[in-house]
Amino acid sequence: KNSFPAFSITAGGCALMCDHCEARILEPMIPAVKPEILDREVRRLIVEEDLQGFLLSGGSNKRNEINYSRFYPVIEKLKRDFPQLRVAIHTALTNEAGAKEMEGAGVDTRGPQGSQA
């Protein structure tokens, strides 16, 4: 059982298509292209597989950004309903406001790509 799966908000799509990856890292991730899919799948996995947490990721746009904003209300609700749930997020590039938005939603850890100030 996978107690800490990875979800991709872009399924297999990535605008960068870097030579070292070519979006292959997204292939094994669970597609969650809509907030309601993420909510449904996380809740299902909590019940069926004792989910402990998850990584939220996705392919970058041409500026190496991933826009998670529409997923933050789901994260807030999940964290409220399951306080023990751990949420990690692959930030790509973000700024201080974006990092604060993640923190406000209840994201536990960010990385590995860092941020731009």
mmCIF file with all atom_site columns, C-alpha atoms in Angstrom:
data_model
loop_
_atom_site.group_PDB
_atom_site.id
_atom_site.type_symbol
_atom_site.label_atom_id
_atom_site.label_alt_id
_atom_site.label_comp_id
_atom_site.label_asym_id
_atom_site.label_entity_id
_atom_site.label_seq_id
_atom_site.pdbx_PDB_ins_code
_atom_site.Cartn_x
_atom_site.Cartn_y
_atom_site.Cartn_z
_atom_site.occupancy
_atom_site.B_iso_or_equiv
_atom_site.pdbx_formal_charge
_atom_site.auth_seq_id
_atom_site.auth_comp_id
_atom_site.auth_asym_id
_atom_site.auth_atom_id
_atom_site.pdbx_PDB_model_num
ATOM 1   C CA . LYS A 1 1   ? 0.000   0.000  0.000   1.00 0.00 ? 1   LYS A CA 1
ATOM 2   C CA . ASN A 1 2   ? 1.205   3.472  -0.848  1.00 0.00 ? 2   ASN A CA 1
ATOM 3   C CA . SER A 1 3   ? 0.565   5.686  2.166   1.00 0.00 ? 3   SER A CA 1
ATOM 4   C CA . PHE A 1 4   ? 2.056   8.824  0.554   1.00 0.00 ? 4   PHE A CA 1
ATOM 5   C CA . PRO A 1 5   ? 1.193   8.957  -3.182  1.00 0.00 ? 5   PRO A CA 1
ATOM 6   C CA . ALA A 1 6   ? 1.895   11.748 -5.646  1.00 0.00 ? 6   ALA A CA 1
ATOM 7   C CA . PHE A 1 7   ? -0.869  13.584 -7.487  1.00 0.00 ? 7   PHE A CA 1
ATOM 8   C CA . SER A 1 8   ? -0.363  15.653 -10.646 1.00 0.00 ? 8   SER A CA 1
ATOM 9   C CA . ILE A 1 9   ? -2.658  18.601 -11.298 1.00 0.00 ? 9   ILE A CA 1
ATOM 10  C CA . THR A 1 10  ? -1.591  18.570 -14.957 1.00 0.00 ? 10  THR A CA 1
ATOM 11  C CA . ALA A 1 11  ? -1.790  14.787 -15.475 1.00 0.00 ? 11  ALA A CA 1
ATOM 12  C CA . GLY A 1 12  ? 1.174   14.119 -17.801 1.00 0.00 ? 12  GLY A CA 1
ATOM 13  C CA . GLY A 1 13  ? 1.404   17.625 -19.245 1.00 0.00 ? 13  GLY A CA 1
ATOM 14  C CA . CYS A 1 14  ? 4.433   19.883 -18.880 1.00 0.00 ? 14  CYS A CA 1
ATOM 15  C CA . ALA A 1 15  ? 5.297   22.915 -21.022 1.00 0.00 ? 15  ALA A CA 1
ATOM 16  C CA . LEU A 1 16  ? 9.023   22.754 -20.278 1.00 0.00 ? 16  LEU A CA 1
ATOM 17  C CA . MET A 1 17  ? 9.805   19.230 -21.500 1.00 0.00 ? 17  MET A CA 1
ATOM 18  C CA . CYS A 1 18  ? 13.354  19.438 -20.141 1.00 0.00 ? 18  CYS A CA 1
ATOM 19  C CA . ASP A 1 19  ? 15.846  16.986 -21.621 1.00 0.00 ? 19  ASP A CA 1
ATOM 20  C CA . HIS A 1 20  ? 16.522  15.336 -18.264 1.00 0.00 ? 20  HIS A CA 1
ATOM 21  C CA . CYS A 1 21  ? 12.870  14.471 -17.614 1.00 0.00 ? 21  CYS A CA 1
ATOM 22  C CA . GLU A 1 22  ? 10.598  15.034 -20.638 1.00 0.00 ? 22  GLU A CA 1
ATOM 23  C CA . ALA A 1 23  ? 7.637   14.858 -18.210 1.00 0.00 ? 23  ALA A CA 1
ATOM 24  C CA . ARG A 1 24  ? 8.371   11.197 -17.395 1.00 0.00 ? 24  ARG A CA 1
ATOM 25  C CA . ILE A 1 25  ? 8.341   12.020 -13.678 1.00 0.00 ? 25  ILE A CA 1
ATOM 26  C CA . LEU A 1 26  ? 4.614   12.776 -14.000 1.00 0.00 ? 26  LEU A CA 1
ATOM 27  C CA . GLU A 1 27  ? 3.696   9.400  -15.519 1.00 0.00 ? 27  GLU A CA 1
ATOM 28  C CA . PRO A 1 28  ? 3.322   7.386  -12.279 1.00 0.00 ? 28  PRO A CA 1
ATOM 29  C CA . MET A 1 29  ? 1.450   10.193 -10.494 1.00 0.00 ? 29  MET A CA 1
ATOM 30  C CA . ILE A 1 30  ? -2.290  10.017 -9.957  1.00 0.00 ? 30  ILE A CA 1
ATOM 31  C CA . PRO A 1 31  ? -3.973  12.543 -12.282 1.00 0.00 ? 31  PRO A CA 1
ATOM 32  C CA . ALA A 1 32  ? -5.998  15.148 -10.358 1.00 0.00 ? 32  ALA A CA 1
ATOM 33  C CA . VAL A 1 33  ? -6.647  17.864 -12.916 1.00 0.00 ? 33  VAL A CA 1
ATOM 34  C CA . LYS A 1 34  ? -9.646  19.240 -11.019 1.00 0.00 ? 34  LYS A CA 1
ATOM 35  C CA . PRO A 1 35  ? -9.905  20.074 -7.308  1.00 0.00 ? 35  PRO A CA 1
ATOM 36  C CA . GLU A 1 36  ? -12.901 17.775 -6.879  1.00 0.00 ? 36  GLU A CA 1
ATOM 37  C CA . ILE A 1 37  ? -10.860 14.845 -8.228  1.00 0.00 ? 37  ILE A CA 1
ATOM 38  C CA . LEU A 1 38  ? -8.112  15.504 -5.686  1.00 0.00 ? 38  LEU A CA 1
ATOM 39  C CA . ASP A 1 39  ? -10.652 15.723 -2.870  1.00 0.00 ? 39  ASP A CA 1
ATOM 40  C CA . ARG A 1 40  ? -12.445 12.524 -3.896  1.00 0.00 ? 40  ARG A CA 1
ATOM 41  C CA . GLU A 1 41  ? -9.262  10.488 -4.407  1.00 0.00 ? 41  GLU A CA 1
ATOM 42  C CA . VAL A 1 42  ? -7.585  11.610 -1.175  1.00 0.00 ? 42  VAL A CA 1
ATOM 43  C CA . ARG A 1 43  ? -10.710 10.810 0.841   1.00 0.00 ? 43  ARG A CA 1
ATOM 44  C CA . ARG A 1 44  ? -11.006 7.411  -0.851  1.00 0.00 ? 44  ARG A CA 1
ATOM 45  C CA . LEU A 1 45  ? -7.369  6.586  -0.153  1.00 0.00 ? 45  LEU A CA 1
ATOM 46  C CA . ILE A 1 46  ? -7.681  7.636  3.499   1.00 0.00 ? 46  ILE A CA 1
ATOM 47  C CA . VAL A 1 47  ? -10.508 5.139  3.953   1.00 0.00 ? 47  VAL A CA 1
ATOM 48  C CA . GLU A 1 48  ? -9.258  2.316  1.741   1.00 0.00 ? 48  GLU A CA 1
ATOM 49  C CA . GLU A 1 49  ? -5.480  2.484  2.151   1.00 0.00 ? 49  GLU A CA 1
ATOM 50  C CA . ASP A 1 50  ? -4.778  4.390  5.371   1.00 0.00 ? 50  ASP A CA 1
ATOM 51  C CA . LEU A 1 51  ? -3.355  7.374  3.476   1.00 0.00 ? 51  LEU A CA 1
ATOM 52  C CA . GLN A 1 52  ? -0.955  9.354  5.674   1.00 0.00 ? 52  GLN A CA 1
ATOM 53  C CA . GLY A 1 53  ? -0.370  12.223 3.271   1.00 0.00 ? 53  GLY A CA 1
ATOM 54  C CA . PHE A 1 54  ? 0.404   13.089 -0.313  1.00 0.00 ? 54  PHE A CA 1
ATOM 55  C CA . LEU A 1 55  ? 2.590   15.061 -2.658  1.00 0.00 ? 55  LEU A CA 1
ATOM 56  C CA . LEU A 1 56  ? 0.907   17.573 -4.943  1.00 0.00 ? 56  LEU A CA 1
ATOM 57  C CA . SER A 1 57  ? 2.844   18.213 -8.119  1.00 0.00 ? 57  SER A CA 1
ATOM 58  C CA . GLY A 1 58  ? 2.382   18.817 -11.807 1.00 0.00 ? 58  GLY A CA 1
ATOM 59  C CA . GLY A 1 59  ? 4.079   19.958 -14.955 1.00 0.00 ? 59  GLY A CA 1
ATOM 60  C CA . SER A 1 60  ? 5.388   23.492 -15.163 1.00 0.00 ? 60  SER A CA 1
ATOM 61  C CA . ASN A 1 61  ? 4.354   26.262 -17.512 1.00 0.00 ? 61  ASN A CA 1
ATOM 62  C CA . LYS A 1 62  ? 7.013   27.930 -19.702 1.00 0.00 ? 62  LYS A CA 1
ATOM 63  C CA . ARG A 1 63  ? 8.118   30.082 -16.708 1.00 0.00 ? 63  ARG A CA 1
ATOM 64  C CA . ASN A 1 64  ? 8.614   26.976 -14.515 1.00 0.00 ? 64  ASN A CA 1
ATOM 65  C CA . GLU A 1 65  ? 5.543   27.766 -12.416 1.00 0.00 ? 65  GLU A CA 1
ATOM 66  C CA . ILE A 1 66  ? 2.710   25.497 -11.307 1.00 0.00 ? 66  ILE A CA 1
ATOM 67  C CA . ASN A 1 67  ? -0.544  27.249 -10.391 1.00 0.00 ? 67  ASN A CA 1
ATOM 68  C CA . TYR A 1 68  ? -2.066  25.451 -7.406  1.00 0.00 ? 68  TYR A CA 1
ATOM 69  C CA . SER A 1 69  ? -4.427  28.249 -6.298  1.00 0.00 ? 69  SER A CA 1
ATOM 70  C CA . ARG A 1 70  ? -7.668  26.470 -7.177  1.00 0.00 ? 70  ARG A CA 1
ATOM 71  C CA . PHE A 1 71  ? -6.535  23.424 -5.149  1.00 0.00 ? 71  PHE A CA 1
ATOM 72  C CA . TYR A 1 72  ? -5.873  25.307 -1.895  1.00 0.00 ? 72  TYR A CA 1
ATOM 73  C CA . PRO A 1 73  ? -9.515  25.253 -0.706  1.00 0.00 ? 73  PRO A CA 1
ATOM 74  C CA . VAL A 1 74  ? -9.469  21.451 -1.058  1.00 0.00 ? 74  VAL A CA 1
ATOM 75  C CA . ILE A 1 75  ? -6.239  21.215 0.930   1.00 0.00 ? 75  ILE A CA 1
ATOM 76  C CA . GLU A 1 76  ? -7.714  23.444 3.647   1.00 0.00 ? 76  GLU A CA 1
ATOM 77  C CA . LYS A 1 77  ? -10.828 21.281 3.863   1.00 0.00 ? 77  LYS A CA 1
ATOM 78  C CA . LEU A 1 78  ? -8.842  18.022 3.903   1.00 0.00 ? 78  LEU A CA 1
ATOM 79  C CA . LYS A 1 79  ? -6.555  19.344 6.646   1.00 0.00 ? 79  LYS A CA 1
ATOM 80  C CA . ARG A 1 80  ? -9.578  20.460 8.671   1.00 0.00 ? 80  ARG A CA 1
ATOM 81  C CA . ASP A 1 81  ? -11.266 17.043 8.292   1.00 0.00 ? 81  ASP A CA 1
ATOM 82  C CA . PHE A 1 82  ? -8.047  15.019 8.750   1.00 0.00 ? 82  PHE A CA 1
ATOM 83  C CA . PRO A 1 83  ? -5.627  17.060 10.909  1.00 0.00 ? 83  PRO A CA 1
ATOM 84  C CA . GLN A 1 84  ? -3.027  14.268 10.857  1.00 0.00 ? 84  GLN A CA 1
ATOM 85  C CA . LEU A 1 85  ? -2.807  14.361 7.040   1.00 0.00 ? 85  LEU A CA 1
ATOM 86  C CA . ARG A 1 86  ? 0.585   15.558 5.744   1.00 0.00 ? 86  ARG A CA 1
ATOM 87  C CA . VAL A 1 87  ? 0.665   17.560 2.510   1.00 0.00 ? 87  VAL A CA 1
ATOM 88  C CA . ALA A 1 88  ? 3.833   18.191 0.533   1.00 0.00 ? 88  ALA A CA 1
ATOM 89  C CA . ILE A 1 89  ? 3.918   20.319 -2.583  1.00 0.00 ? 89  ILE A CA 1
ATOM 90  C CA . HIS A 1 90  ? 6.422   20.623 -5.413  1.00 0.00 ? 90  HIS A CA 1
ATOM 91  C CA . THR A 1 91  ? 6.542   24.362 -5.811  1.00 0.00 ? 91  THR A CA 1
ATOM 92  C CA . ALA A 1 92  ? 8.464   24.862 -9.039  1.00 0.00 ? 92  ALA A CA 1
ATOM 93  C CA . LEU A 1 93  ? 9.205   28.606 -8.972  1.00 0.00 ? 93  LEU A CA 1
ATOM 94  C CA . THR A 1 94  ? 7.134   30.810 -6.698  1.00 0.00 ? 94  THR A CA 1
ATOM 95  C CA . ASN A 1 95  ? 7.413   34.097 -4.868  1.00 0.00 ? 95  ASN A CA 1
ATOM 96  C CA . GLU A 1 96  ? 6.851   35.023 -1.230  1.00 0.00 ? 96  GLU A CA 1
ATOM 97  C CA . ALA A 1 97  ? 3.118   35.618 -1.759  1.00 0.00 ? 97  ALA A CA 1
ATOM 98  C CA . GLY A 1 98  ? 2.768   32.198 -3.387  1.00 0.00 ? 98  GLY A CA 1
ATOM 99  C CA . ALA A 1 99  ? 4.623   30.537 -0.518  1.00 0.00 ? 99  ALA A CA 1
ATOM 100 C CA . LYS A 1 100 ? 2.386   32.283 2.025   1.00 0.00 ? 100 LYS A CA 1
ATOM 101 C CA . GLU A 1 101 ? -0.700  31.122 0.092   1.00 0.00 ? 101 GLU A CA 1
ATOM 102 C CA . MET A 1 102 ? 0.563   27.528 0.337   1.00 0.00 ? 102 MET A CA 1
ATOM 103 C CA . GLU A 1 103 ? 1.222   27.901 4.035   1.00 0.00 ? 103 GLU A CA 1
ATOM 104 C CA . GLY A 1 104 ? -2.239  29.374 4.591   1.00 0.00 ? 104 GLY A CA 1
ATOM 105 C CA . ALA A 1 105 ? -3.826  26.377 2.890   1.00 0.00 ? 105 ALA A CA 1
ATOM 106 C CA . GLY A 1 106 ? -2.085  24.033 5.308   1.00 0.00 ? 106 GLY A CA 1
ATOM 107 C CA . VAL A 1 107 ? 0.736   22.712 3.161   1.00 0.00 ? 107 VAL A CA 1
ATOM 108 C CA . ASP A 1 108 ? 3.247   21.069 5.502   1.00 0.00 ? 108 ASP A CA 1
ATOM 109 C CA . THR A 1 109 ? 6.340   21.147 3.338   1.00 0.00 ? 109 THR A CA 1
ATOM 110 C CA . ARG A 1 110 ? 7.481   22.704 0.073   1.00 0.00 ? 110 ARG A CA 1
ATOM 111 C CA . GLY A 1 111 ? 10.219  21.810 -2.338  1.00 0.00 ? 111 GLY A CA 1
ATOM 112 C CA . PRO A 1 112 ? 12.408  20.697 -3.901  1.00 0.00 ? 112 PRO A CA 1
ATOM 113 C CA . GLN A 1 113 ? 12.746  23.436 -6.514  1.00 0.00 ? 113 GLN A CA 1
ATOM 114 C CA . GLY A 1 114 ? 12.806  26.438 -4.166  1.00 0.00 ? 114 GLY A CA 1
ATOM 115 C CA . SER A 1 115 ? 11.511  29.896 -4.874  1.00 0.00 ? 115 SER A CA 1
ATOM 116 C CA . GLN A 1 116 ? 12.357  33.165 -6.501  1.00 0.00 ? 116 GLN A CA 1
ATOM 117 C CA . ALA A 1 117 ? 12.188  36.335 -4.448  1.00 0.00 ? 117 ALA A CA 1
#
